[in-house]
Short mmCIF file of C-alpha atoms in Angstrom, two decimals:
data_model
loop_
_atom_site.label_atom_id
_atom_site.label_comp_id
_atom_site.label_asym_id
_atom_site.label_seq_id
_atom_site.Cartn_x
_atom_site.Cartn_y
_atom_site.Cartn_z
CA MET A 1085 20.12 206.70 124.75
CA SER A 1086 20.87 203.79 127.07
CA SER A 1087 24.40 203.45 128.41
CA ALA A 1088 24.33 199.72 127.61
CA ARG A 1089 27.19 198.44 125.47
CA PRO A 1090 26.32 198.54 121.74
CA PHE A 1091 25.08 195.23 120.42
CA TYR A 1092 26.45 194.27 117.01
CA VAL A 1093 25.15 191.01 115.50
CA THR A 1094 26.08 189.51 112.13
CA THR A 1095 25.06 186.66 109.89
CA PRO A 1096 27.51 185.09 107.46
CA ILE A 1097 27.39 186.86 104.13
CA TYR A 1098 25.62 184.46 101.81
CA TYR A 1099 27.14 183.24 98.58
CA VAL A 1100 25.29 185.07 95.83
CA ASN A 1101 25.11 181.99 93.56
CA ASP A 1102 23.13 180.05 96.17
CA GLU A 1103 19.37 179.97 96.11
CA PRO A 1104 18.06 181.13 99.50
CA HIS A 1105 16.87 178.16 101.55
CA VAL A 1106 15.69 177.40 105.07
CA GLY A 1107 19.27 177.35 106.40
CA HIS A 1108 19.83 180.93 105.25
CA ALA A 1109 16.43 181.90 106.65
CA TYR A 1110 17.13 180.31 110.04
CA THR A 1111 20.44 182.08 110.61
CA THR A 1112 19.06 185.44 109.53
CA ILE A 1113 15.85 185.17 111.55
CA LEU A 1114 17.90 184.09 114.58
CA ALA A 1115 20.04 187.22 114.22
CA ASP A 1116 16.87 189.26 113.79
CA VAL A 1117 15.40 187.84 117.00
CA PHE A 1118 18.49 188.79 118.99
CA ALA A 1119 18.60 192.26 117.43
CA ARG A 1120 14.92 192.93 118.15
CA HIS A 1121 15.29 191.67 121.72
CA HIS A 1122 18.15 194.07 122.38
CA ARG A 1123 16.24 196.97 120.83
CA ILE A 1124 13.35 196.38 123.23
CA HIS A 1125 15.69 196.41 126.22
CA GLY A 1126 17.58 199.54 125.16
CA GLY A 1127 21.01 200.40 123.84
CA ALA A 1128 22.43 200.84 120.36
CA VAL A 1129 21.93 197.86 118.01
CA HIS A 1130 23.47 197.14 114.63
CA PHE A 1131 22.40 194.07 112.65
CA LEU A 1132 24.39 193.19 109.52
CA THR A 1133 23.78 190.69 106.75
CA GLY A 1134 24.81 190.64 103.10
CA THR A 1135 26.21 188.71 100.17
CA ASP A 1136 29.58 187.22 99.20
CA GLU A 1137 30.03 187.97 95.50
CA HIS A 1138 33.59 187.21 94.37
CA GLY A 1139 35.27 184.00 93.31
CA GLN A 1140 35.62 181.46 90.57
CA LYS A 1141 32.10 180.04 90.68
CA VAL A 1142 30.57 183.48 90.21
CA GLN A 1143 32.98 184.25 87.37
CA GLU A 1144 32.14 180.99 85.57
CA ALA A 1145 28.38 181.33 86.11
CA ALA A 1146 28.41 184.86 84.70
CA GLN A 1147 30.38 183.72 81.64
CA LYS A 1148 27.83 180.99 80.95
CA ARG A 1149 25.05 183.56 81.05
CA GLY A 1150 26.88 186.04 78.82
CA LEU A 1151 26.98 188.63 81.62
CA THR A 1152 29.72 190.42 83.46
CA PRO A 1153 30.21 189.08 87.00
CA LEU A 1154 28.81 192.30 88.47
CA GLN A 1155 25.70 192.14 86.28
CA HIS A 1156 25.22 188.55 87.40
CA CYS A 1157 25.58 189.54 91.07
CA ASP A 1158 23.33 192.58 90.76
CA GLU A 1159 20.55 190.30 89.57
CA LEU A 1160 21.01 187.47 92.07
CA VAL A 1161 21.49 189.60 95.18
CA GLU A 1162 17.89 190.74 94.93
CA ARG A 1163 16.70 187.24 95.85
CA PHE A 1164 18.23 187.68 99.29
CA ARG A 1165 17.08 191.26 99.75
CA ALA A 1166 13.51 190.31 98.82
CA LEU A 1167 13.49 187.28 101.11
CA TRP A 1168 14.63 189.29 104.13
CA VAL A 1169 11.89 191.84 103.53
CA ARG A 1170 9.31 189.07 103.26
CA LEU A 1171 10.58 187.40 106.44
CA GLN A 1172 10.39 190.72 108.34
CA VAL A 1173 14.12 190.80 108.93
CA SER A 1174 15.08 194.15 110.47
CA ASN A 1175 18.73 194.34 109.40
CA ASP A 1176 20.29 197.79 109.76
CA ASP A 1177 22.72 197.21 106.90
CA PHE A 1178 23.17 194.91 103.93
CA ILE A 1179 26.75 194.68 102.68
CA ARG A 1180 27.95 193.38 99.33
CA THR A 1181 31.60 192.46 98.87
CA THR A 1182 31.54 194.29 95.54
CA GLU A 1183 30.91 197.63 97.27
CA PRO A 1184 33.74 200.22 97.31
CA ARG A 1185 33.50 200.63 101.10
CA HIS A 1186 34.33 196.94 101.49
CA GLU A 1187 37.03 196.73 98.83
CA LYS A 1188 38.76 199.74 100.43
CA VAL A 1189 39.01 198.08 103.84
CA VAL A 1190 40.21 194.76 102.38
CA ALA A 1191 43.04 196.62 100.63
CA GLU A 1192 43.88 198.51 103.83
CA PHE A 1193 44.03 195.26 105.81
CA LEU A 1194 46.33 193.58 103.30
CA ILE A 1195 48.66 196.57 103.23
CA GLU A 1196 48.78 196.61 107.03
CA LEU A 1197 49.45 192.86 107.19
CA GLN A 1198 52.32 193.25 104.74
CA ALA A 1199 53.74 196.17 106.71
CA ARG A 1200 53.66 194.04 109.88
CA GLY A 1201 55.59 191.23 108.18
CA GLU A 1202 52.59 188.90 108.20
CA ILE A 1203 52.55 188.19 104.44
CA TYR A 1204 55.09 186.41 102.21
CA ARG A 1205 55.12 185.04 98.64
CA GLU A 1206 55.97 181.44 97.85
CA ARG A 1207 55.53 178.74 95.23
CA TYR A 1208 53.11 176.14 96.49
CA GLU A 1209 51.73 172.77 95.47
CA GLY A 1210 48.49 171.72 97.09
CA LEU A 1211 45.25 169.86 96.73
CA TYR A 1212 42.60 172.29 95.49
CA CYS A 1213 38.81 172.09 95.58
CA THR A 1214 37.50 174.22 92.74
CA PRO A 1215 33.85 174.41 93.93
CA ASP A 1216 34.94 175.63 97.39
CA GLU A 1217 37.95 177.58 96.01
CA ARG A 1218 40.06 176.19 98.82
CA PHE A 1219 43.44 174.43 99.25
CA TRP A 1220 43.68 171.33 101.43
CA THR A 1221 46.61 169.29 102.77
CA ALA A 1222 46.91 165.55 102.18
CA LYS A 1223 45.83 164.85 105.78
CA ASP A 1224 42.64 166.88 105.24
CA VAL A 1225 41.22 165.15 102.17
CA VAL A 1226 39.02 162.05 102.46
CA ASP A 1227 39.62 159.41 99.77
CA GLY A 1228 40.79 162.10 97.38
CA ASN A 1229 37.77 164.28 98.03
CA CYS A 1230 37.25 167.66 99.64
CA PRO A 1231 36.34 167.22 103.34
CA LEU A 1232 33.85 170.08 103.05
CA CYS A 1233 31.78 169.27 99.96
CA GLY A 1234 32.88 165.70 99.16
CA ARG A 1235 33.89 166.46 95.57
CA PRO A 1236 37.28 165.50 94.04
CA VAL A 1237 40.30 167.73 94.60
CA VAL A 1238 43.03 168.38 92.03
CA THR A 1239 46.74 168.97 92.48
CA LEU A 1240 47.57 172.60 91.76
CA THR A 1241 50.97 174.24 91.65
CA GLU A 1242 51.28 178.02 91.61
CA GLU A 1243 52.92 180.97 93.30
CA ASN A 1244 50.80 182.82 95.82
CA TYR A 1245 50.82 185.11 98.83
CA PHE A 1246 50.50 183.58 102.29
CA PHE A 1247 49.45 184.89 105.69
CA ARG A 1248 51.64 183.69 108.58
CA MET A 1249 48.72 182.09 110.37
CA SER A 1250 50.93 179.52 112.09
CA ARG A 1251 52.62 182.37 113.97
CA HIS A 1252 49.38 182.92 115.92
CA GLN A 1253 48.49 179.32 116.81
CA GLU A 1254 49.76 179.36 120.38
CA TRP A 1255 48.05 182.68 121.06
CA LEU A 1256 44.75 181.41 119.63
CA VAL A 1257 44.73 178.24 121.74
CA ASP A 1258 45.39 180.29 124.87
CA TYR A 1259 42.72 182.85 123.93
CA ILE A 1260 40.05 180.19 123.39
CA LYS A 1261 40.89 178.48 126.67
CA THR A 1262 40.80 181.71 128.67
CA HIS A 1263 37.67 183.11 126.98
CA PRO A 1264 35.00 180.37 127.23
CA GLU A 1265 32.36 182.69 125.77
CA PHE A 1266 34.39 183.19 122.56
CA ILE A 1267 33.23 180.02 120.74
CA GLN A 1268 29.79 178.63 121.53
CA PRO A 1269 28.43 176.07 122.12
CA LYS A 1270 31.04 174.15 124.10
CA THR A 1271 31.03 171.27 121.60
CA ARG A 1272 32.23 173.62 118.83
CA ARG A 1273 34.82 175.17 121.13
CA ASN A 1274 36.21 171.70 121.80
CA GLU A 1275 36.14 170.92 118.09
CA VAL A 1276 38.29 173.98 117.31
CA LEU A 1277 40.71 173.17 120.13
CA GLY A 1278 40.98 169.64 118.74
CA PHE A 1279 41.76 171.04 115.30
CA LEU A 1280 44.47 173.23 116.82
CA GLU A 1281 46.23 170.26 118.44
CA LYS A 1282 47.84 169.70 115.03
CA PRO A 1283 50.39 172.17 113.64
CA LEU A 1284 48.61 175.05 111.95
CA GLY A 1285 49.80 175.87 108.45
CA ASP A 1286 49.94 179.28 106.85
CA LEU A 1287 46.96 180.54 104.86
CA CYS A 1288 47.08 181.13 101.12
CA ILE A 1289 45.39 184.52 100.71
CA SER A 1290 45.66 185.12 96.96
CA ARG A 1291 44.73 183.67 93.60
CA PRO A 1292 46.51 184.48 90.32
CA ALA A 1293 44.48 186.97 88.29
CA ALA A 1294 45.35 185.00 85.14
CA ARG A 1295 43.19 182.18 86.51
CA LEU A 1296 40.68 184.21 88.50
CA HIS A 1297 40.08 187.87 87.72
CA TRP A 1298 36.81 188.30 89.65
CA GLY A 1299 38.08 189.36 93.05
CA ILE A 1300 39.55 192.26 94.99
CA PRO A 1301 43.05 192.98 93.65
CA ILE A 1302 45.99 192.49 95.99
CA PRO A 1303 46.93 196.17 96.50
CA PHE A 1304 50.69 195.59 96.20
CA ASP A 1305 50.57 193.13 93.28
CA SER A 1306 48.01 193.55 90.49
CA GLU A 1307 48.72 190.04 89.16
CA TYR A 1308 46.75 188.58 92.07
CA VAL A 1309 43.29 188.87 93.62
CA THR A 1310 42.34 188.22 97.24
CA TYR A 1311 41.26 184.75 98.32
CA VAL A 1312 37.48 184.89 98.62
CA TRP A 1313 37.35 183.77 102.26
CA VAL A 1314 39.74 186.49 103.40
CA ASP A 1315 37.72 189.00 101.39
CA ALA A 1316 34.44 187.74 102.89
CA LEU A 1317 35.51 187.73 106.53
CA VAL A 1318 36.57 191.37 106.42
CA ASN A 1319 32.95 192.42 105.80
CA TYR A 1320 32.27 192.30 109.53
CA VAL A 1321 34.67 195.20 110.02
CA SER A 1322 34.27 197.03 106.70
CA ALA A 1323 30.55 197.56 107.37
CA VAL A 1324 31.18 199.34 110.69
CA ARG A 1325 34.61 200.90 110.14
CA GLU A 1326 35.13 203.94 112.38
CA THR A 1327 31.88 203.40 114.31
CA GLU A 1328 31.12 202.39 117.87
CA PHE A 1329 30.11 198.86 116.92
CA TRP A 1330 33.36 196.92 116.55
CA PRO A 1331 34.13 194.48 118.10
CA ALA A 1332 31.09 192.42 117.20
CA SER A 1333 28.96 191.13 120.04
CA LEU A 1334 27.82 188.05 118.16
CA HIS A 1335 28.83 186.35 114.92
CA LEU A 1336 26.17 183.80 113.98
CA ILE A 1337 27.40 181.03 111.68
CA GLY A 1338 26.58 177.49 110.62
CA LYS A 1339 28.85 174.78 111.98
CA ASP A 1340 30.17 174.06 108.47
CA ILE A 1341 32.14 177.34 108.44
CA LEU A 1342 33.63 176.92 111.90
CA THR A 1343 37.30 176.83 110.90
CA THR A 1344 37.18 179.94 108.76
CA HIS A 1345 35.51 181.95 111.53
CA CYS A 1346 37.24 180.48 114.57
CA VAL A 1347 40.77 180.06 113.16
CA TYR A 1348 41.27 182.24 110.06
CA TRP A 1349 39.33 185.25 111.35
CA PRO A 1350 40.74 185.60 114.88
CA THR A 1351 44.33 185.09 113.70
CA LEU A 1352 43.87 187.77 111.03
CA LEU A 1353 42.42 190.15 113.61
CA HIS A 1354 45.22 189.40 116.05
CA ALA A 1355 47.84 190.02 113.38
CA LEU A 1356 46.22 193.40 112.70
CA GLY A 1357 46.05 194.32 116.38
CA LEU A 1358 42.23 194.46 116.35
CA PRO A 1359 39.95 193.31 119.20
CA MET A 1360 38.19 189.96 118.98
CA PRO A 1361 34.44 189.48 118.53
CA GLU A 1362 32.82 188.67 121.84
CA THR A 1363 31.12 185.43 120.75
CA ILE A 1364 31.09 183.25 117.65
CA LEU A 1365 27.99 181.06 117.87
CA ALA A 1366 27.83 178.07 115.53
CA HIS A 1367 24.34 176.64 115.12
CA GLY A 1368 23.45 173.21 113.80
CA TRP A 1369 21.89 172.03 110.56
CA TRP A 1370 18.30 171.52 109.60
CA LEU A 1371 17.99 167.88 108.54
CA GLN A 1372 15.54 165.99 106.38
CA GLY A 1373 15.54 162.54 107.86
CA GLU A 1374 19.19 162.04 108.77
CA SER A 1375 20.60 164.12 105.90
CA LYS A 1376 21.64 167.75 105.82
CA MET A 1377 19.59 169.77 103.36
CA SER A 1378 21.49 170.33 100.12
CA LYS A 1379 20.77 171.04 96.48
CA SER A 1380 22.70 167.96 95.38
CA VAL A 1381 20.49 165.69 97.50
CA GLY A 1382 17.37 167.58 96.40
CA ASN A 1383 15.89 168.03 99.88
CA VAL A 1384 16.16 171.82 100.24
CA VAL A 1385 13.17 173.57 101.81
CA LYS A 1386 12.29 176.90 100.18
CA PRO A 1387 11.13 179.45 102.76
CA LEU A 1388 8.74 181.43 100.58
CA ALA A 1389 6.67 178.38 99.76
CA LEU A 1390 6.04 177.78 103.47
CA VAL A 1391 5.42 181.47 104.18
CA ASP A 1392 2.78 181.49 101.44
CA LEU A 1393 1.07 178.50 103.04
CA TYR A 1394 1.28 179.29 106.74
CA GLY A 1395 2.28 182.92 107.17
CA VAL A 1396 5.60 184.52 108.03
CA ASP A 1397 5.08 184.62 111.81
CA ALA A 1398 4.22 180.93 112.05
CA PHE A 1399 7.31 180.11 109.96
CA ARG A 1400 9.56 182.27 112.16
CA TYR A 1401 8.01 180.80 115.31
CA TYR A 1402 8.61 177.21 114.22
CA LEU A 1403 12.26 177.81 113.32
CA MET A 1404 13.00 179.50 116.63
CA ARG A 1405 10.98 177.11 118.77
CA ASP A 1406 12.06 173.77 117.33
CA MET A 1407 15.83 174.15 117.05
CA VAL A 1408 18.02 174.25 120.13
CA VAL A 1409 20.76 176.68 119.08
CA GLY A 1410 23.93 174.67 118.51
CA GLN A 1411 22.20 171.35 117.86
CA ASP A 1412 20.84 169.81 114.67
CA ALA A 1413 17.07 169.62 114.19
CA GLU A 1414 14.82 167.77 111.79
CA PHE A 1415 12.66 169.99 109.61
CA SER A 1416 9.07 168.81 109.40
CA GLU A 1417 6.18 170.62 107.78
CA LYS A 1418 3.89 168.47 109.89
CA HIS A 1419 5.52 169.74 113.07
CA LEU A 1420 5.29 173.32 111.81
CA VAL A 1421 1.54 172.91 111.43
CA GLN A 1422 1.29 171.31 114.87
CA ARG A 1423 3.07 174.28 116.43
CA LEU A 1424 0.84 176.68 114.53
CA ASN A 1425 -2.37 174.97 115.62
CA SER A 1426 -1.37 174.18 119.21
CA ASP A 1427 0.84 177.03 120.45
CA LEU A 1428 -0.30 179.89 118.27
CA ALA A 1429 -3.94 179.23 117.36
CA ASN A 1430 -5.16 177.31 120.43
CA ASP A 1431 -3.09 178.81 123.25
CA LEU A 1432 -2.22 182.35 122.20
CA GLY A 1433 -4.93 183.22 119.70
CA ASN A 1434 -7.82 181.73 121.64
CA CYS A 1435 -6.71 183.41 124.86
CA LEU A 1436 -6.62 186.79 123.11
CA ASN A 1437 -10.08 186.26 121.63
CA ARG A 1438 -11.51 185.25 125.01
CA VAL A 1439 -10.12 188.31 126.77
CA GLU A 1440 -11.20 190.69 124.01
CA ARG A 1441 -14.69 189.25 123.97
CA MET A 1442 -15.14 189.39 127.74
CA ILE A 1443 -13.83 192.96 128.03
CA GLY A 1444 -16.24 193.93 125.27
CA THR A 1445 -19.16 192.21 127.04
CA TYR A 1446 -18.41 193.00 130.69
CA ALA A 1447 -16.31 196.20 130.64
CA GLU A 1448 -17.68 198.23 127.72
CA GLY A 1449 -14.61 197.44 125.60
CA ARG A 1450 -12.00 199.07 127.87
CA ALA A 1451 -9.38 197.59 130.18
CA PRO A 1452 -10.93 198.03 133.64
CA GLU A 1453 -9.25 199.33 136.75
CA VAL A 1454 -8.09 196.77 139.31
CA ARG A 1455 -10.61 196.41 142.16
CA GLY A 1456 -8.74 194.45 144.81
CA GLU A 1457 -6.69 191.26 144.40
CA ASP A 1458 -6.90 187.72 145.66
CA ASP A 1459 -4.30 184.95 145.66
CA ALA A 1460 -5.05 183.91 142.06
CA ASP A 1461 -4.59 187.48 140.81
CA ARG A 1462 -1.29 187.86 142.67
CA GLU A 1463 -0.08 184.48 141.46
CA LEU A 1464 -0.61 185.35 137.78
CA ALA A 1465 1.16 188.68 138.34
CA GLN A 1466 4.10 186.83 139.91
CA THR A 1467 4.09 184.38 136.99
CA GLY A 1468 4.29 187.34 134.62
CA LYS A 1469 7.24 188.84 136.52
CA ARG A 1470 9.05 185.49 136.66
CA THR A 1471 8.44 185.01 132.94
CA VAL A 1472 10.15 188.31 132.12
CA VAL A 1473 13.24 187.24 134.07
CA ALA A 1474 13.26 183.73 132.57
CA ALA A 1475 12.81 185.00 129.01
CA GLN A 1476 15.51 187.63 129.43
CA GLU A 1477 17.98 185.10 130.87
CA ALA A 1478 17.22 182.62 128.10
CA MET A 1479 17.74 185.21 125.37
CA LEU A 1480 21.03 186.39 126.87
CA ALA A 1481 22.10 182.73 127.03
CA ARG A 1482 21.25 182.46 123.28
CA ARG A 1483 18.43 180.00 123.94
CA PRO A 1484 15.39 181.56 122.26
CA HIS A 1485 13.45 178.28 122.35
CA GLU A 1486 13.46 178.50 126.15
CA ALA A 1487 12.32 182.14 126.12
CA ILE A 1488 9.45 181.16 123.81
CA GLU A 1489 8.39 178.25 125.99
CA ALA A 1490 8.50 180.39 129.15
CA THR A 1491 6.21 182.93 127.46
CA LEU A 1492 3.79 180.26 126.26
CA GLN A 1493 3.63 178.97 129.82
CA LEU A 1494 2.46 182.44 130.85
CA VAL A 1495 -0.26 182.29 128.18
CA ARG A 1496 -1.36 178.86 129.37
CA ALA A 1497 -1.38 180.08 132.95
CA THR A 1498 -3.64 182.94 131.82
CA ASN A 1499 -6.08 180.48 130.26
CA ARG A 1500 -6.15 178.48 133.51
CA TYR A 1501 -6.60 181.69 135.50
CA LEU A 1502 -9.65 182.61 133.42
CA GLU A 1503 -11.16 179.19 134.04
CA LEU A 1504 -10.62 179.66 137.77
CA LYS A 1505 -11.94 183.22 137.92
CA ALA A 1506 -14.87 182.52 135.53
CA PRO A 1507 -15.77 186.17 134.77
CA TRP A 1508 -18.91 184.98 132.97
CA LYS A 1509 -20.19 183.74 136.37
CA ALA A 1510 -18.79 186.56 138.50
CA PHE A 1511 -20.45 189.20 136.36
CA LYS A 1512 -23.87 187.71 137.04
CA THR A 1513 -23.45 188.04 140.80
CA ASP A 1514 -21.10 191.03 141.24
CA GLY A 1515 -21.44 193.04 138.03
CA PRO A 1516 -18.56 194.99 136.44
CA THR A 1517 -16.71 195.49 139.74
CA GLY A 1518 -16.55 191.76 140.34
CA VAL A 1519 -14.78 191.03 137.05
CA ALA A 1520 -12.56 194.11 136.73
CA THR A 1521 -9.40 192.66 138.26
CA ALA A 1522 -9.62 189.39 136.34
CA LEU A 1523 -10.11 191.17 133.02
CA TRP A 1524 -7.29 193.67 133.55
CA THR A 1525 -4.92 190.96 134.83
CA SER A 1526 -5.54 188.64 131.88
CA ALA A 1527 -5.20 191.52 129.39
CA GLU A 1528 -1.93 192.59 131.02
CA ALA A 1529 -0.59 189.03 130.83
CA LEU A 1530 -1.32 189.00 127.10
CA ARG A 1531 0.29 192.42 126.63
CA LEU A 1532 3.41 191.14 128.34
CA ALA A 1533 3.38 187.94 126.25
CA ALA A 1534 3.10 190.03 123.09
CA VAL A 1535 6.16 192.09 124.08
CA LEU A 1536 8.20 188.98 124.95
CA LEU A 1537 7.21 187.25 121.69
CA ALA A 1538 7.76 190.39 119.60
CA PRO A 1539 11.31 189.44 118.49
CA VAL A 1540 9.98 186.12 117.17
CA ILE A 1541 6.56 187.02 115.72
CA PRO A 1542 6.83 190.78 115.16
CA ALA A 1543 3.77 191.30 112.97
CA LYS A 1544 1.38 189.24 115.09
CA SER A 1545 2.78 190.70 118.32
CA GLY A 1546 2.23 194.14 116.82
CA GLU A 1547 -1.34 193.17 115.99
CA MET A 1548 -1.87 191.94 119.55
CA LEU A 1549 -0.58 195.20 121.01
CA SER A 1550 -2.75 197.18 118.63
CA ARG A 1551 -5.83 195.17 119.59
CA LEU A 1552 -4.96 195.59 123.28
CA GLY A 1553 -4.88 199.34 122.67
CA VAL A 1554 -1.21 200.00 123.44
CA ALA A 1555 0.03 200.60 119.89
CA ASP A 1556 -1.58 202.74 117.20
CA SER A 1557 -0.92 200.10 114.55
CA PRO A 1558 1.23 196.99 114.14
CA GLU A 1559 3.76 198.96 112.07
CA VAL A 1560 4.75 201.77 114.42
CA TRP A 1561 5.85 200.11 117.56
CA PHE A 1562 9.44 198.98 117.27
CA PRO A 1563 10.96 197.02 114.35
CA ARG A 1564 12.90 200.03 113.01
CA PRO A 1565 13.08 203.75 113.70
CA ILE A 1566 10.61 205.81 111.68
CA VAL A 1567 12.52 208.31 109.52
CA ASP A 1568 11.51 211.45 107.69
CA ASP A 1569 12.23 212.20 104.03
CA GLU A 1570 15.72 213.46 104.88
CA GLY A 1571 16.68 210.44 106.93
CA GLY A 1572 16.19 212.00 110.36
CA ALA A 1573 14.55 210.01 113.14
CA LEU A 1574 11.00 211.00 114.03
CA PRO A 1575 9.68 210.87 117.60
CA PRO A 1576 7.40 207.97 118.52
CA ALA A 1577 3.87 208.48 117.23
CA ASN A 1578 2.42 207.57 120.60
CA GLU A 1579 4.59 207.90 123.71
CA THR A 1580 1.98 206.19 125.88
CA ALA A 1581 2.03 203.24 123.52
CA GLN A 1582 5.83 203.13 123.63
CA GLY A 1583 5.73 202.99 127.42
CA ALA A 1584 3.19 200.18 127.32
CA LEU A 1585 5.71 198.13 125.36
CA ALA A 1586 7.81 197.75 128.49
CA ALA A 1587 8.75 194.17 129.39
CA THR A 1588 7.53 194.73 132.95
CA TRP A 1589 4.33 193.76 134.68
CA GLY A 1590 1.73 196.47 135.16
CA ALA A 1591 2.12 198.74 132.13
CA LEU A 1592 -1.40 198.39 130.68
CA PRO A 1593 -3.22 201.67 131.41
CA PRO A 1594 -6.77 201.22 132.82
CA GLY A 1595 -9.31 202.64 130.42
CA THR A 1596 -7.37 201.50 127.36
CA GLU A 1597 -9.73 200.72 124.50
CA ILE A 1598 -9.60 197.08 123.44
CA ARG A 1599 -10.07 196.58 119.69
CA PRO A 1600 -11.12 192.98 118.93
CA GLY A 1601 -10.18 191.37 115.65
CA ALA A 1602 -10.35 188.12 113.73
CA ALA A 1603 -8.51 184.94 114.74
CA LEU A 1604 -4.86 185.87 115.32
CA PHE A 1605 -3.68 182.54 113.89
CA PRO A 1606 -6.40 180.64 112.00
CA ARG A 1607 -6.06 176.90 112.43
CA VAL A 1608 -4.70 174.96 109.48
CA GLU A 1609 -6.36 171.72 108.47
CA THR A 1610 -3.83 169.62 106.60
CA THR A 1611 -3.06 166.02 105.80
CA THR A 1612 0.67 166.58 105.31
CA GLU A 1613 2.79 163.68 106.48
CA SER A 1614 6.22 165.27 105.96
#
């Protein structure tokens, strides 16, 4: 086991009443890419996703369907589980807020907060958004509407329990200013600091059970249940309680839940004496035109429809390549197809087919042994080595689009190298010896590209490695440990193949059998204008 610090990455837990859409898919695939990258480079990794299942909207939806809330959740949660399987998401755990392990930790946290004098009870009148189950102050609302969803708020008066969040405002401001990596990107960090320039109120953490029974009971007062956002945030700890993984390395969130994660969550953790997550990274929105995707507008993109049309790897590739993490991006099916045809079919797929074909024709189907090097050979090797460094730095900087582009530049350099070396000409004059170095070098460049792209396009990278002879099959090489019937880890099926997965230049063993296949990414002919 590597001595590297454990890497623990989370997505938000998704509201079970929502239908999974491209925004959910993006966040979860992004987390998957980071998790897979860290697995390749060694060290313990834990990747968590899940569902948020309590609250008034779930209670009301279940009543309309004539089901208990848990029956309703049990049915709807499968939409998310099935989507993550289809999108090749390699999460290590899937947590539901209705699980006993989670409810236990929420109760423990509330008891500890009360013992520390962080909770009090008070009658309160506030402006309440029922759809978001959230109180707002008069300065927050916009023309009588919720600043989050834009729907009308109502005045609500009731007695509730409150967390002394205001007590931790000064500490939080200082912590954010002295830990620049805590909130990323910088624009979101500045947004939170701007929010904290105003006095921070205390946080209502309960709802009366007479109004809302579908929630985790307040452990010291059965007449109340826990506010759904407090309940939801605790999942990040309840899933890894008493393990090596807390504090989290990376919380991935959308920018619309910035306050809950960057104000509520750290103040709760501080009040409990728990360490802070290393980084909270808020990504942007996928837009259609100039509008955020939403069910109310009717412009939501459904991931499975696109996967059915273009394949899961092309879908994953487009999402990771075309959004700069932290910025908004416009979703375009037309651009997805352009990426598929240009980057994946033309550049990557055609290069693989060329190399396979030439090794089959000029080297009896096996990666040849290097027979001396010239400047062009050394230059492509140096490009490969530089690409590894650039891709690694980009991934650690949470910029997967840059890692992808660096890797595609290596593929394009390989295509140019083949044009320069022209093995089809060299073989005529010098025979197998004259083409050996060019064929091995180009195959090694593709092997390295497959490893670097593996977090983004795991199935197609696995196929590439299998065809290049360094993995027995696309399934065995690294997405998850192989386990036996009793849950114990099995050794790698092919240790040589595992070694050839190294993100270093020179790992392709001479003599490796190359196994050609069909087009890696068939071109798509389409007239879509969207």
